[in-house]
Short mmCIF file of C-alpha atoms in Angstrom, two decimals:
data_model
loop_
_atom_site.label_atom_id
_atom_site.label_comp_id
_atom_site.label_asym_id
_atom_site.label_seq_id
_atom_site.Cartn_x
_atom_site.Cartn_y
_atom_site.Cartn_z
CA MET Y 1 153.42 142.44 49.00
CA LYS Y 2 152.43 145.95 47.94
CA ALA Y 3 153.99 145.19 44.56
CA GLN Y 4 152.46 142.05 44.53
CA ASN Y 5 148.87 143.62 45.08
CA ILE Y 6 150.36 146.26 42.32
CA CYS Y 7 151.18 143.23 39.73
CA ILE Y 8 147.07 141.73 40.37
CA GLY Y 9 145.61 144.82 39.65
CA VAL Y 10 147.73 145.34 36.22
CA VAL Y 11 147.08 141.34 35.11
CA HIS Y 12 143.15 142.26 36.20
CA GLU Y 13 142.83 145.34 34.20
CA ALA Y 14 144.50 143.48 31.22
CA LEU Y 15 142.35 140.53 31.62
CA ARG Y 16 139.13 142.82 31.74
CA ASP Y 17 140.34 144.71 28.88
CA ARG Y 18 140.39 141.29 26.54
CA LEU Y 19 137.74 139.34 28.04
CA GLY Y 20 135.60 141.77 29.79
CA GLN Y 21 136.07 139.66 33.64
CA VAL Y 22 137.39 140.72 36.60
CA PHE Y 23 139.56 137.72 38.58
CA VAL Y 24 139.40 138.67 42.43
CA GLY Y 25 142.53 136.82 44.54
CA ARG Y 26 142.41 136.72 48.40
CA ASP Y 27 145.18 135.53 50.57
CA VAL Y 28 143.88 132.47 52.51
CA VAL Y 29 147.14 131.41 54.79
CA GLU Y 30 146.04 133.60 57.62
CA ARG Y 31 142.72 131.70 57.16
CA ARG Y 32 144.26 128.24 57.05
CA GLY Y 33 146.70 129.38 59.96
CA PHE Y 34 143.40 130.77 61.99
CA SER Y 35 142.02 127.01 61.52
CA ALA Y 36 144.97 124.94 62.20
CA ILE Y 37 145.30 127.12 65.83
CA ILE Y 38 141.31 125.67 66.30
CA VAL Y 39 142.23 122.14 65.68
CA GLN Y 40 145.22 122.45 67.58
CA SER Y 41 143.20 123.90 70.64
CA PHE Y 42 140.77 121.40 70.27
CA LEU Y 43 143.05 118.38 69.99
CA PHE Y 44 144.76 119.91 73.51
CA GLY Y 45 141.34 120.43 75.02
CA VAL Y 46 140.16 117.01 74.45
CA LEU Y 47 143.55 115.64 75.64
CA GLY Y 48 143.20 118.13 79.17
CA ILE Y 49 140.06 116.51 79.59
CA ILE Y 50 140.94 113.18 79.42
CA LEU Y 51 143.53 113.28 81.69
CA PHE Y 52 141.54 115.40 83.97
CA SER Y 53 139.23 112.66 84.10
CA ILE Y 54 141.26 110.07 84.27
CA ILE Y 55 142.97 111.49 87.51
CA ALA Y 56 139.54 112.43 89.09
CA GLY Y 57 138.28 109.02 88.62
CA GLY Y 58 141.13 107.56 90.47
CA VAL Y 59 140.80 109.95 93.19
CA THR Y 60 137.03 109.37 93.25
CA ALA Y 61 137.44 105.64 93.02
CA ARG Y 62 140.02 105.52 95.92
CA ARG Y 63 137.91 107.26 98.13
CA VAL Y 64 134.94 105.29 97.51
CA LEU Y 65 137.23 101.95 97.51
CA LYS Y 66 138.44 103.57 101.25
CA ARG Y 67 134.80 104.08 102.54
CA ILE Y 68 133.88 100.43 101.13
CA ASP Y 69 136.99 98.77 102.40
CA THR Y 70 135.56 100.54 106.07
CA ILE Y 71 132.41 99.41 105.68
CA ARG Y 72 133.94 95.95 104.98
CA ASP Y 73 136.06 95.82 107.46
CA THR Y 74 133.26 96.78 110.20
CA SER Y 75 131.33 93.91 108.86
CA THR Y 76 133.57 91.39 109.14
CA LYS Y 77 134.23 92.16 113.08
CA ILE Y 78 130.59 92.31 113.64
CA MET Y 79 130.22 88.73 111.95
CA SER Y 80 133.19 87.55 113.87
CA GLY Y 81 130.88 88.15 117.11
CA ASN Y 82 131.77 92.00 118.46
CA LEU Y 83 128.35 93.58 117.99
CA SER Y 84 129.71 96.77 119.23
CA GLU Y 85 131.11 97.92 116.07
CA ARG Y 86 129.98 100.27 114.35
CA VAL Y 87 130.42 102.05 110.63
CA PRO Y 88 132.56 105.25 111.07
CA VAL Y 89 130.56 108.28 110.29
CA THR Y 90 131.99 111.26 108.66
CA LYS Y 91 130.91 115.16 108.42
CA ARG Y 92 130.62 115.01 104.85
CA ASN Y 93 127.01 114.08 105.40
CA ASP Y 94 127.29 112.33 101.61
CA GLU Y 95 125.73 109.44 100.25
CA PHE Y 96 128.10 107.22 102.57
CA ASP Y 97 127.63 108.78 106.07
CA GLY Y 98 123.54 108.56 104.67
CA LEU Y 99 124.14 104.63 104.15
CA ALA Y 100 126.58 104.13 107.35
CA THR Y 101 124.13 105.82 109.46
CA ASN Y 102 121.08 103.80 108.38
CA LEU Y 103 123.66 100.35 108.77
CA ASN Y 104 124.22 101.50 112.20
CA ALA Y 105 120.52 102.18 113.19
CA MET Y 106 119.86 98.74 111.63
CA LEU Y 107 122.89 97.56 114.03
CA ASP Y 108 121.75 99.07 117.15
CA ARG Y 109 118.33 97.53 116.74
CA ILE Y 110 119.69 94.08 115.86
CA GLU Y 111 122.01 94.09 119.14
CA GLN Y 112 119.01 95.39 121.29
CA LEU Y 113 116.73 92.50 119.83
CA LEU Y 114 120.02 89.93 121.02
CA GLN Y 115 120.11 91.50 124.23
CA GLY Y 116 116.14 91.01 124.43
CA LEU Y 117 116.02 87.59 123.53
CA LYS Y 118 119.20 86.60 125.86
CA GLN Y 119 117.27 88.48 128.71
CA VAL Y 120 114.35 86.82 127.80
CA THR Y 121 115.94 83.68 127.75
CA ASP Y 122 117.29 84.23 130.98
CA ASN Y 123 114.24 85.28 132.69
CA VAL Y 124 112.48 81.91 131.39
CA ALA Y 125 115.06 79.86 132.55
CA HIS Y 126 114.38 81.39 136.32
CA ASP Y 127 111.09 82.02 135.99
CA LEU Y 128 109.70 78.60 134.76
CA LYS Y 129 112.23 76.55 137.05
CA THR Y 130 110.25 77.19 140.23
CA PRO Y 131 106.80 76.27 138.45
CA LEU Y 132 108.29 73.34 137.10
CA THR Y 133 109.86 72.13 140.09
CA ARG Y 134 107.00 72.74 142.18
CA LEU Y 135 104.88 70.42 139.57
CA ARG Y 136 107.50 67.65 139.96
CA ASN Y 137 107.58 67.54 143.26
CA GLN Y 138 103.85 67.93 143.94
CA ALA Y 139 103.85 64.72 141.49
CA GLU Y 140 106.17 62.86 143.16
CA SER Y 141 104.17 63.79 146.24
CA ALA Y 142 101.02 62.02 144.65
CA LEU Y 143 102.60 58.85 143.79
CA ARG Y 144 104.10 58.34 146.95
CA ASP Y 145 102.83 54.79 148.97
CA GLY Y 146 100.21 55.79 151.85
CA SER Y 147 99.25 59.00 149.92
CA SER Y 148 95.54 59.34 150.70
CA ASP Y 149 93.12 60.05 147.89
CA ASP Y 150 92.35 63.27 149.24
CA ALA Y 151 96.43 64.32 149.03
CA ARG Y 152 96.38 63.16 145.30
CA ARG Y 153 93.24 64.91 144.21
CA GLN Y 154 95.25 68.75 146.16
CA ALA Y 155 98.28 67.41 143.74
CA LEU Y 156 96.01 67.26 140.85
CA GLU Y 157 94.02 70.50 141.26
CA THR Y 158 97.94 72.18 142.22
CA THR Y 159 99.34 70.69 138.86
CA ILE Y 160 96.46 72.03 136.35
CA ALA Y 161 96.59 75.24 138.52
CA GLU Y 162 100.41 75.92 137.89
CA SER Y 163 99.89 74.02 134.50
CA ASP Y 164 97.03 77.14 133.53
CA ARG Y 165 99.60 79.88 134.79
CA LEU Y 166 102.61 78.44 132.40
CA ILE Y 167 100.32 77.87 129.60
CA GLN Y 168 99.28 81.81 130.31
CA THR Y 169 102.86 82.58 130.20
CA PHE Y 170 103.40 81.10 126.97
CA ASN Y 171 100.32 82.69 125.54
CA ALA Y 172 101.65 85.93 126.53
CA LEU Y 173 105.32 84.84 124.69
CA LEU Y 174 103.77 84.11 121.61
CA MET Y 175 101.15 87.19 121.57
CA ILE Y 176 104.26 89.50 122.17
CA ALA Y 177 106.04 87.65 119.60
CA ARG Y 178 102.97 87.89 117.23
CA ALA Y 179 102.83 91.75 117.72
CA GLU Y 180 106.31 92.40 117.39
CA ALA Y 181 106.41 90.56 114.04
CA GLY Y 182 103.67 92.81 112.58
CA ALA Y 183 100.22 91.43 112.22
CA PRO Y 184 99.25 90.96 108.64
CA SER Y 185 97.24 93.01 106.35
CA GLY Y 186 94.41 90.92 106.62
CA ALA Y 187 94.12 91.03 110.76
CA LEU Y 188 93.83 94.76 110.55
CA SER Y 189 89.97 95.87 109.99
CA ASP Y 190 87.89 99.17 111.24
CA VAL Y 191 87.68 99.01 114.99
CA ASP Y 192 85.32 100.45 117.24
CA VAL Y 193 87.79 101.57 119.97
CA SER Y 194 85.43 103.20 122.13
CA ALA Y 195 83.16 99.68 122.40
CA VAL Y 196 86.06 97.71 123.07
CA VAL Y 197 87.62 99.91 126.00
CA ALA Y 198 84.03 100.12 127.40
CA ASP Y 199 83.45 96.38 127.22
CA VAL Y 200 86.55 95.03 128.88
CA ALA Y 201 85.85 98.23 131.36
CA GLU Y 202 82.69 96.95 132.29
CA LEU Y 203 84.08 92.95 132.25
CA TYR Y 204 86.49 94.20 134.90
CA GLY Y 205 83.92 96.61 137.22
CA PRO Y 206 82.89 93.09 139.21
CA VAL Y 207 86.52 92.33 140.17
CA ALA Y 208 87.63 95.66 141.20
CA GLU Y 209 84.31 95.82 143.55
CA ASP Y 210 84.94 92.37 145.16
CA GLU Y 211 88.71 93.85 146.01
CA GLY Y 212 86.59 97.48 147.32
CA ILE Y 213 87.70 99.45 144.04
CA VAL Y 214 85.59 101.81 142.15
CA VAL Y 215 86.23 101.73 138.32
CA GLU Y 216 85.46 104.92 137.00
CA THR Y 217 85.18 105.61 132.92
CA ALA Y 218 85.23 108.63 130.58
CA ILE Y 219 85.23 107.03 126.83
CA VAL Y 220 84.30 109.13 124.13
CA GLU Y 221 81.72 107.15 122.04
CA GLY Y 222 82.28 106.40 118.09
CA VAL Y 223 86.28 106.53 118.00
CA HIS Y 224 87.37 103.97 115.01
CA LEU Y 225 90.51 102.87 114.12
CA ARG Y 226 92.10 100.50 111.90
CA ALA Y 227 93.45 98.21 114.56
CA ASN Y 228 93.59 94.65 115.47
CA ARG Y 229 90.41 94.27 118.05
CA GLU Y 230 91.95 91.25 119.90
CA LEU Y 231 95.36 92.75 120.24
CA ILE Y 232 93.69 96.25 121.56
CA GLY Y 233 91.51 94.11 123.77
CA GLN Y 234 94.26 91.77 125.26
CA ALA Y 235 96.29 95.22 125.88
CA MET Y 236 93.46 96.60 127.91
CA VAL Y 237 93.04 93.31 129.93
CA ASN Y 238 96.57 93.70 131.40
CA LEU Y 239 96.15 97.36 131.74
CA LEU Y 240 93.17 97.15 133.98
CA GLU Y 241 94.67 94.03 135.53
CA ASN Y 242 97.80 95.73 136.87
CA ALA Y 243 95.79 98.42 138.15
CA VAL Y 244 93.25 95.89 140.06
CA LYS Y 245 96.17 94.33 141.52
CA TYR Y 246 97.98 97.46 142.36
CA ALA Y 247 95.30 100.53 142.87
CA LYS Y 248 95.89 100.03 146.98
CA PRO Y 249 96.47 103.40 148.34
CA GLU Y 250 99.33 103.23 151.19
CA GLY Y 251 97.50 103.72 154.23
CA GLU Y 252 93.68 104.23 154.54
CA GLY Y 253 91.63 105.10 151.37
CA GLN Y 254 89.31 103.42 148.84
CA GLY Y 255 91.17 102.08 145.85
CA ARG Y 256 90.24 103.92 142.50
CA ILE Y 257 90.88 103.01 139.07
CA THR Y 258 89.57 105.72 135.96
CA VAL Y 259 89.92 104.53 132.32
CA GLY Y 260 89.53 107.02 129.88
CA LEU Y 261 89.23 107.40 126.30
CA ARG Y 262 89.73 110.84 124.16
CA GLN Y 263 90.95 112.35 121.11
CA GLU Y 264 93.79 115.44 121.06
CA ALA Y 265 95.12 116.90 117.89
CA GLY Y 266 94.59 113.65 115.75
CA ARG Y 267 95.60 111.30 117.96
CA VAL Y 268 93.54 108.51 120.17
CA LEU Y 269 94.37 108.09 123.75
CA ILE Y 270 93.50 105.45 126.06
CA GLU Y 271 94.01 105.89 129.64
CA VAL Y 272 94.11 103.55 132.66
CA ALA Y 273 95.08 105.41 135.73
CA ASP Y 274 94.88 104.33 139.48
CA ASN Y 275 95.91 105.65 143.07
CA GLY Y 276 98.14 103.10 144.24
CA PRO Y 277 101.56 103.47 144.89
CA GLY Y 278 102.91 104.08 141.66
CA ILE Y 279 106.13 103.37 139.71
CA PRO Y 280 109.55 105.12 140.62
CA GLU Y 281 110.35 107.09 137.31
CA GLN Y 282 113.98 105.20 136.66
CA ASP Y 283 111.96 102.09 136.77
CA ARG Y 284 109.16 103.37 133.82
CA LYS Y 285 110.84 101.99 131.21
CA ARG Y 286 112.28 99.05 132.28
CA VAL Y 287 109.00 97.70 133.62
CA LEU Y 288 108.41 97.54 129.95
CA GLU Y 289 110.88 94.72 129.49
CA ARG Y 290 109.98 91.35 129.18
CA PHE Y 291 109.64 89.65 133.13
CA VAL Y 292 111.11 92.72 134.38
CA ARG Y 293 109.05 92.96 137.63
CA LEU Y 294 109.34 95.35 140.35
CA GLU Y 295 108.33 92.96 143.75
CA MET Y 296 111.53 91.41 144.13
CA SER Y 297 110.19 88.65 145.97
CA ARG Y 298 107.76 87.38 143.12
CA SER Y 299 105.49 86.78 145.51
CA GLU Y 300 102.59 87.85 144.16
CA PRO Y 301 100.98 86.15 140.72
CA GLY Y 302 102.03 87.48 137.40
CA SER Y 303 104.90 86.99 134.68
CA GLY Y 304 106.15 90.12 134.04
CA LEU Y 305 105.02 90.29 130.98
CA GLY Y 306 101.55 92.04 130.65
CA LEU Y 307 103.46 95.93 129.81
CA SER Y 308 105.85 93.77 127.68
CA LEU Y 309 102.49 92.90 125.52
CA VAL Y 310 100.78 96.43 125.58
CA ASP Y 311 103.89 98.03 124.38
CA ALA Y 312 104.13 95.26 121.46
CA VAL Y 313 100.23 96.20 120.51
CA THR Y 314 101.12 99.78 121.03
CA ARG Y 315 103.79 99.77 118.55
CA LEU Y 316 102.30 97.82 116.23
CA HIS Y 317 99.61 99.80 115.66
CA GLY Y 318 101.84 102.71 115.04
CA GLY Y 319 101.67 104.33 118.80
CA THR Y 320 103.64 105.09 121.84
CA PHE Y 321 103.03 103.68 125.26
CA ARG Y 322 104.01 105.70 128.28
CA ILE Y 323 103.60 105.55 131.79
CA GLU Y 324 102.95 108.67 133.52
CA ASP Y 325 102.82 109.79 136.94
CA ASN Y 326 99.10 109.77 138.71
CA ALA Y 327 99.98 111.77 141.76
CA PRO Y 328 99.71 109.24 143.28
CA GLY Y 329 99.48 106.43 141.55
CA VAL Y 330 100.00 105.25 137.69
CA ARG Y 331 98.63 106.45 134.52
CA ALA Y 332 99.65 104.21 131.76
CA VAL Y 333 98.56 105.72 128.32
CA ILE Y 334 98.19 104.22 125.07
CA ASP Y 335 98.82 107.39 122.21
CA LEU Y 336 97.31 105.91 118.88
CA PRO Y 337 97.17 107.97 115.51
CA GLY Y 338 93.49 108.72 114.43
CA ALA Y 339 91.94 107.66 111.48
#
């Protein structure tokens, strides 16, 4: 290599003496080798990336398809009639776990609704069979030969009274269904809740007075909400009817009902309290179900739908309905979000 460089130098000197120009030469073998190494490394890198992508994609697709197959198998079991099945949730807290959690919550709600429907069907069959039987017996008695005009008139009056109770039951069921389905946007408007509560309390004042019950009010004025006036009023009617029915303290003493409305921490609280025997703590959630009556003899008038309607109306307005101890008696609280 050294001799080659010397020869090149001599040639350069000779050419410079003859032509007055200098030619410089450079060995490009190393540069070409470096370029070849870069190209080779790039090709190996691309091939490695492609191979890694194929392997990673296959593993990911296998895991995704496995999770999808699990959801599909669960849905197949549910469609076959096993409503207790749920989509497994892992500890990865990934998107599939979020989807599984939402699906399980939806399945819990569907199962709850179906159980409620079954319970309602059973209760309707039980509670309506008796009045319908009475109606038939009254009509049959009135049509018998030898019945007097007074007996027929009394039978007709009894039939009308029983029919009115049945109509009230079905109206309550329809109103609960309407509230649970959600009122259309046009059914909600700005409502003076203070005026609604005060009007219902004033309406039931004479009724309670006839029963020897005192009605007291503590209503904050000027409270407005975006609500359905009819449903809020019906909920108050149901609460006051229950209070009048049960606001009779055990032993001696005067019945007392307190109707209140106040604002607290951005919430609107509507309260109806009495000093009656109260409701045991273990039954306070159960009485919100349809046709549930704590009076096992069912001798008192009513269908067991009043508190269910109040709960449905409250949930429609984005609030919660709860029953508390009034020591003695019951305090029913409608907790609604403020305007």
